[in-house]
Short mmCIF file of C-alpha atoms and ligand atoms in Angstrom, two decimals:
data_model
loop_
_atom_site.label_atom_id
_atom_site.label_comp_id
_atom_site.label_asym_id
_atom_site.label_seq_id
_atom_site.Cartn_x
_atom_site.Cartn_y
_atom_site.Cartn_z
CA MET A 1 -68.97 -20.06 -68.97
CA ALA A 2 -69.69 -16.47 -67.97
CA THR A 3 -72.93 -15.83 -66.12
CA LEU A 4 -73.07 -12.11 -66.82
CA LEU A 5 -76.31 -12.36 -68.79
CA LYS A 6 -77.52 -15.68 -67.41
CA ASN A 7 -79.62 -16.49 -64.38
CA LEU A 8 -78.15 -19.67 -62.87
CA SER A 9 -81.58 -20.69 -61.65
CA ASP A 10 -83.36 -20.67 -65.02
CA TYR A 11 -84.29 -24.19 -66.05
CA ASP A 12 -87.24 -26.16 -67.38
CA PHE A 13 -88.82 -27.66 -64.25
CA SER A 14 -90.75 -30.29 -66.23
CA LYS A 15 -87.57 -31.79 -67.70
CA ILE A 16 -86.05 -32.71 -64.31
CA PRO A 17 -86.52 -36.31 -63.12
CA ASN A 18 -88.50 -36.99 -59.93
CA ALA A 19 -86.22 -37.17 -56.89
CA LYS A 20 -88.61 -38.97 -54.52
CA LYS A 21 -86.41 -42.04 -54.15
CA MET A 22 -83.10 -40.19 -54.25
CA ARG A 23 -80.86 -39.60 -51.20
CA PHE A 24 -78.56 -36.61 -51.02
CA GLY A 25 -75.69 -35.41 -48.88
CA ILE A 26 -74.86 -31.71 -48.74
CA VAL A 27 -71.59 -30.40 -47.37
CA VAL A 28 -71.57 -26.66 -46.65
CA SER A 29 -68.54 -24.46 -46.00
CA GLU A 30 -68.97 -22.08 -43.06
CA TRP A 31 -66.59 -19.51 -44.57
CA ASN A 32 -68.67 -16.63 -46.05
CA ASP A 33 -71.66 -18.21 -44.33
CA GLN A 34 -74.17 -15.53 -45.32
CA ILE A 35 -73.63 -16.74 -48.87
CA THR A 36 -73.16 -20.47 -48.32
CA MET A 37 -76.28 -20.78 -46.14
CA ALA A 38 -78.27 -19.12 -48.94
CA LEU A 39 -76.81 -21.65 -51.39
CA CYS A 40 -77.83 -24.46 -49.02
CA LYS A 41 -81.36 -23.10 -48.70
CA GLY A 42 -81.66 -22.94 -52.50
CA ALA A 43 -80.36 -26.50 -52.87
CA VAL A 44 -82.64 -28.02 -50.21
CA GLU A 45 -85.73 -26.20 -51.49
CA THR A 46 -84.99 -27.36 -55.04
CA LEU A 47 -84.42 -31.00 -54.09
CA MET A 48 -87.72 -30.98 -52.20
CA ALA A 49 -89.55 -29.19 -54.99
CA HIS A 50 -88.59 -32.13 -57.20
CA GLY A 51 -89.89 -34.70 -54.73
CA ALA A 52 -86.97 -35.47 -52.41
CA ASN A 53 -87.94 -36.21 -48.81
CA GLU A 54 -86.42 -33.94 -46.17
CA GLY A 55 -85.35 -37.08 -44.27
CA ASN A 56 -83.27 -38.13 -47.28
CA ILE A 57 -81.18 -34.95 -47.26
CA GLU A 58 -78.21 -35.07 -44.87
CA ILE A 59 -76.37 -31.78 -44.27
CA ILE A 60 -72.93 -31.43 -42.72
CA TYR A 61 -70.72 -28.36 -42.25
CA VAL A 62 -66.98 -27.81 -42.68
CA PRO A 63 -64.93 -24.73 -41.71
CA GLY A 64 -63.90 -23.59 -45.21
CA SER A 65 -64.10 -24.55 -48.86
CA PHE A 66 -60.72 -26.26 -48.66
CA GLU A 67 -62.34 -28.82 -46.35
CA LEU A 68 -65.19 -29.56 -48.80
CA SER A 69 -63.24 -32.46 -50.31
CA TYR A 70 -62.93 -34.30 -47.03
CA GLY A 71 -66.51 -33.46 -46.10
CA SER A 72 -67.66 -34.82 -49.48
CA GLN A 73 -65.73 -38.00 -48.80
CA ILE A 74 -67.47 -38.51 -45.44
CA LEU A 75 -70.81 -38.38 -47.26
CA ALA A 76 -69.84 -40.15 -50.50
CA GLN A 77 -68.61 -43.26 -48.69
CA ARG A 78 -72.05 -43.80 -47.17
CA ALA A 79 -74.14 -46.45 -48.90
CA ASP A 80 -77.35 -44.56 -48.10
CA ILE A 81 -76.37 -41.45 -50.11
CA ASP A 82 -76.71 -41.32 -53.92
CA ALA A 83 -75.07 -37.95 -54.60
CA VAL A 84 -73.20 -35.24 -52.74
CA ILE A 85 -73.47 -31.49 -53.24
CA ALA A 86 -70.50 -29.41 -52.12
CA LEU A 87 -71.36 -25.76 -51.42
CA GLY A 88 -68.82 -23.03 -50.79
CA CYS A 89 -67.83 -19.49 -51.63
CA VAL A 90 -64.27 -18.40 -52.29
CA ILE A 91 -63.72 -14.67 -52.76
CA GLN A 92 -60.52 -13.34 -54.31
CA GLY A 93 -58.28 -11.64 -51.77
CA GLU A 94 -54.85 -10.00 -51.95
CA THR A 95 -52.88 -13.24 -51.76
CA ARG A 96 -52.78 -16.45 -53.79
CA HIS A 97 -54.85 -18.29 -51.19
CA PHE A 98 -57.83 -18.11 -53.59
CA ASP A 99 -56.03 -20.14 -56.27
CA PHE A 100 -54.91 -22.86 -53.89
CA ILE A 101 -58.36 -23.26 -52.34
CA CYS A 102 -60.18 -23.32 -55.70
CA GLN A 103 -57.72 -25.78 -57.23
CA GLY A 104 -57.74 -27.94 -54.12
CA VAL A 105 -61.50 -28.23 -53.88
CA ALA A 106 -62.04 -28.73 -57.62
CA GLN A 107 -59.50 -31.56 -57.78
CA GLY A 108 -60.47 -32.93 -54.37
CA ILE A 109 -64.15 -33.39 -55.05
CA THR A 110 -63.43 -34.80 -58.52
CA SER A 111 -61.25 -37.45 -56.90
CA VAL A 112 -63.94 -38.27 -54.34
CA SER A 113 -66.53 -38.61 -57.08
CA LEU A 114 -64.40 -41.03 -59.09
CA LYS A 115 -63.19 -42.98 -56.04
CA TYR A 116 -66.71 -43.62 -54.74
CA ASN A 117 -68.34 -43.83 -58.19
CA LYS A 118 -70.93 -41.26 -57.15
CA PRO A 119 -71.79 -37.73 -58.33
CA VAL A 120 -70.19 -34.98 -56.27
CA ILE A 121 -71.48 -31.64 -57.48
CA PHE A 122 -69.30 -28.52 -57.56
CA GLY A 123 -71.48 -25.84 -55.98
CA VAL A 124 -68.68 -23.47 -55.16
CA LEU A 125 -68.82 -19.78 -56.06
CA THR A 126 -65.40 -18.42 -57.04
CA THR A 127 -65.76 -14.66 -57.36
CA ASN A 128 -63.72 -11.47 -57.36
CA THR A 129 -66.03 -9.64 -54.97
CA GLN A 130 -68.60 -10.30 -52.28
CA GLN A 131 -71.26 -8.58 -54.42
CA GLN A 132 -70.68 -11.04 -57.26
CA ALA A 133 -71.19 -13.86 -54.76
CA LEU A 134 -74.39 -12.29 -53.39
CA ASP A 135 -75.67 -11.91 -56.95
CA ARG A 136 -75.31 -15.70 -57.36
CA ALA A 137 -76.70 -16.72 -53.96
CA GLY A 138 -80.27 -15.55 -54.38
CA GLY A 139 -79.52 -12.26 -56.16
CA LYS A 140 -79.77 -11.07 -59.75
CA HIS A 141 -77.98 -14.10 -61.20
CA GLY A 142 -80.12 -16.59 -59.27
CA ASN A 143 -78.77 -19.13 -56.83
CA LYS A 144 -75.97 -21.59 -57.56
CA GLY A 145 -77.45 -23.89 -54.90
CA ILE A 146 -80.48 -24.38 -57.16
CA GLU A 147 -78.24 -25.17 -60.13
CA ALA A 148 -76.23 -27.64 -58.01
CA ALA A 149 -79.39 -29.42 -56.81
CA VAL A 150 -80.74 -29.78 -60.36
CA THR A 151 -77.37 -31.16 -61.48
CA ALA A 152 -77.36 -33.66 -58.61
CA ILE A 153 -80.84 -34.95 -59.52
CA LYS A 154 -79.88 -35.31 -63.19
CA MET A 155 -76.72 -37.18 -62.29
CA VAL A 156 -78.46 -39.61 -59.93
CA ALA A 157 -81.08 -40.26 -62.63
CA LEU A 158 -78.27 -41.21 -65.02
CA THR A 159 -77.25 -44.05 -62.73
CA GLN A 160 -80.75 -45.43 -62.05
C1 LIG B 1 -58.31 -19.02 -45.34
C2 LIG B 1 -59.44 -18.80 -46.26
C3 LIG B 1 -59.52 -17.60 -47.03
C4 LIG B 1 -58.46 -16.55 -46.99
N1 LIG B 1 -60.57 -17.34 -47.82
C5 LIG B 1 -61.56 -18.27 -47.91
C6 LIG B 1 -62.67 -18.03 -48.77
O1 LIG B 1 -62.83 -16.99 -49.42
N2 LIG B 1 -63.61 -19.00 -48.82
C7 LIG B 1 -63.54 -20.18 -48.12
O2 LIG B 1 -64.43 -21.02 -48.23
N3 LIG B 1 -62.48 -20.41 -47.29
C8 LIG B 1 -61.52 -19.50 -47.16
N4 LIG B 1 -60.45 -19.73 -46.34
C9 LIG B 1 -60.48 -20.94 -45.49
C10 LIG B 1 -59.96 -22.22 -46.20
O3 LIG B 1 -60.95 -22.75 -47.06
C11 LIG B 1 -59.62 -23.30 -45.15
O4 LIG B 1 -60.70 -23.47 -44.27
C12 LIG B 1 -58.37 -22.94 -44.33
O5 LIG B 1 -57.29 -22.65 -45.19
C13 LIG B 1 -57.99 -24.10 -43.40
O6 LIG B 1 -57.66 -25.26 -44.16
#
């Protein structure tokens, strides 16, 4: 589980299915946007590196990670989208807000995935500090957006 010694972006490129015919929705939280926009960049670049067409990647934005569930639902219900990637960054603060947001989004996107019978990928960083988030959004531990994109491709391939 821990990523202390692992780069999230390390994977065998040749083992990933071609995404040319796949259609993706990405929902991005605007909270901690320096981090979430970096996750989005990593996800889009990865999808395209594996053959996805830019025109088949729809991106929408929501105010915070708590809203990722509803944003995922907007995309998942569309017949022209095969998988949804939810990207956010929740950083531990002094109150219990962190727990409620993380629990809410984890359960929320799981429900959306099962309700619409479509992969909804959990690309949400849940960290103690901003530095830990930066390390996982294009820093020393890679970019969770890349990991989320690879997961989305693999999951769509499972259903085709
Ligand atoms: C309110 C809040 C706080 C304190 N922290 C974060 C955070 O670290 N990451 C994040 O994505 N969103 C945060 N939010 C906003 C909530 O996700 C949500 O947008 C508001 O509670 C309104 O529903």
